CSV table of C-alpha atoms in Angstrom, one decimal:
chain,number,residue,atom,x,y,z
A,11,MET,CA,18.4,-19.3,2.9
A,12,SER,CA,18.3,-18.7,6.6
A,13,ALA,CA,20.0,-15.6,8.3
A,14,ASP,CA,22.6,-18.1,9.8
A,15,GLY,CA,23.6,-19.3,6.3
A,16,VAL,CA,23.7,-22.4,4.4
A,17,ILE,CA,26.1,-25.3,3.9
A,18,ASP,CA,26.5,-26.7,0.2
A,19,GLY,CA,29.1,-29.4,-0.2
A,20,ASP,CA,32.5,-28.1,0.6
A,21,TRP,CA,31.3,-24.4,1.0
A,22,GLU,CA,29.4,-22.5,3.7
A,23,TYR,CA,27.5,-19.4,2.6
A,24,ARG,CA,26.3,-16.4,4.7
A,25,PRO,CA,24.0,-13.5,3.6
A,26,LEU,CA,24.8,-10.1,4.8
A,27,ARG,CA,22.5,-7.1,4.2
A,28,LEU,CA,24.0,-3.7,4.1
A,29,PRO,CA,21.3,-0.9,4.6
A,30,PRO,CA,21.1,2.2,2.4
A,31,GLY,CA,23.4,5.0,3.2
A,32,VAL,CA,26.4,2.7,3.8
A,33,SER,CA,29.2,4.2,1.8
A,34,ARG,CA,31.4,1.8,-0.5
A,35,ARG,CA,34.4,2.5,1.8
A,36,ALA,CA,32.5,1.4,4.8
A,37,ALA,CA,31.2,-1.7,3.0
A,38,ALA,CA,34.5,-2.6,1.8
A,39,THR,CA,35.9,-2.2,5.4
A,40,GLN,CA,33.2,-4.5,6.8
A,41,LEU,CA,33.9,-7.1,4.2
A,42,SER,CA,37.5,-7.0,4.8
A,43,ILE,CA,37.0,-7.6,8.5
A,44,HIS,CA,34.9,-10.7,7.6
A,45,ALA,CA,37.7,-11.8,5.3
A,46,GLU,CA,40.5,-11.2,7.5
A,47,PHE,CA,39.1,-12.5,10.9
A,48,ALA,CA,36.7,-15.2,9.9
A,49,GLY,CA,38.0,-16.4,6.5
A,50,TRP,CA,34.9,-15.3,4.4
A,51,GLU,CA,35.3,-14.3,0.7
A,52,LEU,CA,32.9,-12.4,-1.6
A,53,SER,CA,30.6,-14.5,-3.7
A,54,ASN,CA,28.0,-12.2,-5.0
A,55,VAL,CA,26.7,-8.6,-4.4
A,56,ARG,CA,23.5,-7.2,-5.5
A,57,LEU,CA,22.7,-3.4,-5.2
A,58,TYR,CA,19.1,-2.5,-4.9
A,59,SER,CA,17.4,0.9,-6.1
A,60,ASP,CA,17.0,2.0,-2.5
A,61,GLY,CA,20.8,1.8,-2.1
A,62,SER,CA,20.8,-1.2,0.0
A,63,ARG,CA,23.0,-4.1,-0.9
A,64,ARG,CA,22.8,-7.9,-0.5
A,65,VAL,CA,26.2,-9.6,0.0
A,66,LEU,CA,26.7,-13.3,-0.1
A,67,LEU,CA,29.9,-14.4,1.5
A,68,LYS,CA,31.4,-17.9,1.2
A,69,ARG,CA,34.1,-20.0,2.9
A,70,ARG,CA,35.5,-23.4,2.6
A,71,ARG,CA,34.1,-25.8,5.3
A,72,THR,CA,36.4,-27.1,7.9
A,73,VAL,CA,35.1,-30.5,9.3
A,74,GLY,CA,36.2,-31.6,12.7
A,75,LEU,CA,38.6,-28.7,13.4
A,76,LEU,CA,38.3,-26.3,16.2
A,77,PRO,CA,38.5,-22.6,15.3
A,78,GLY,CA,42.2,-21.6,15.3
A,79,LEU,CA,43.8,-25.0,15.5
A,80,SER,CA,45.2,-26.9,12.4
A,81,THR,CA,46.4,-30.5,12.0
């Protein structure tokens, strides 16, 4: 998976790495911003022993639409 993400069928996936030392509250705030303004939802979270987190975000693909426009 590239840093830009991957498209699989109707879904688009994007990895996000949170470094050690990021609090749960700060991580939740960052993920909420991704959800509110870009339409991402949480797919998977992995917590590593060093305290870093690997988050996988997903959202439905919108084909042929410009951002912010609906038909």
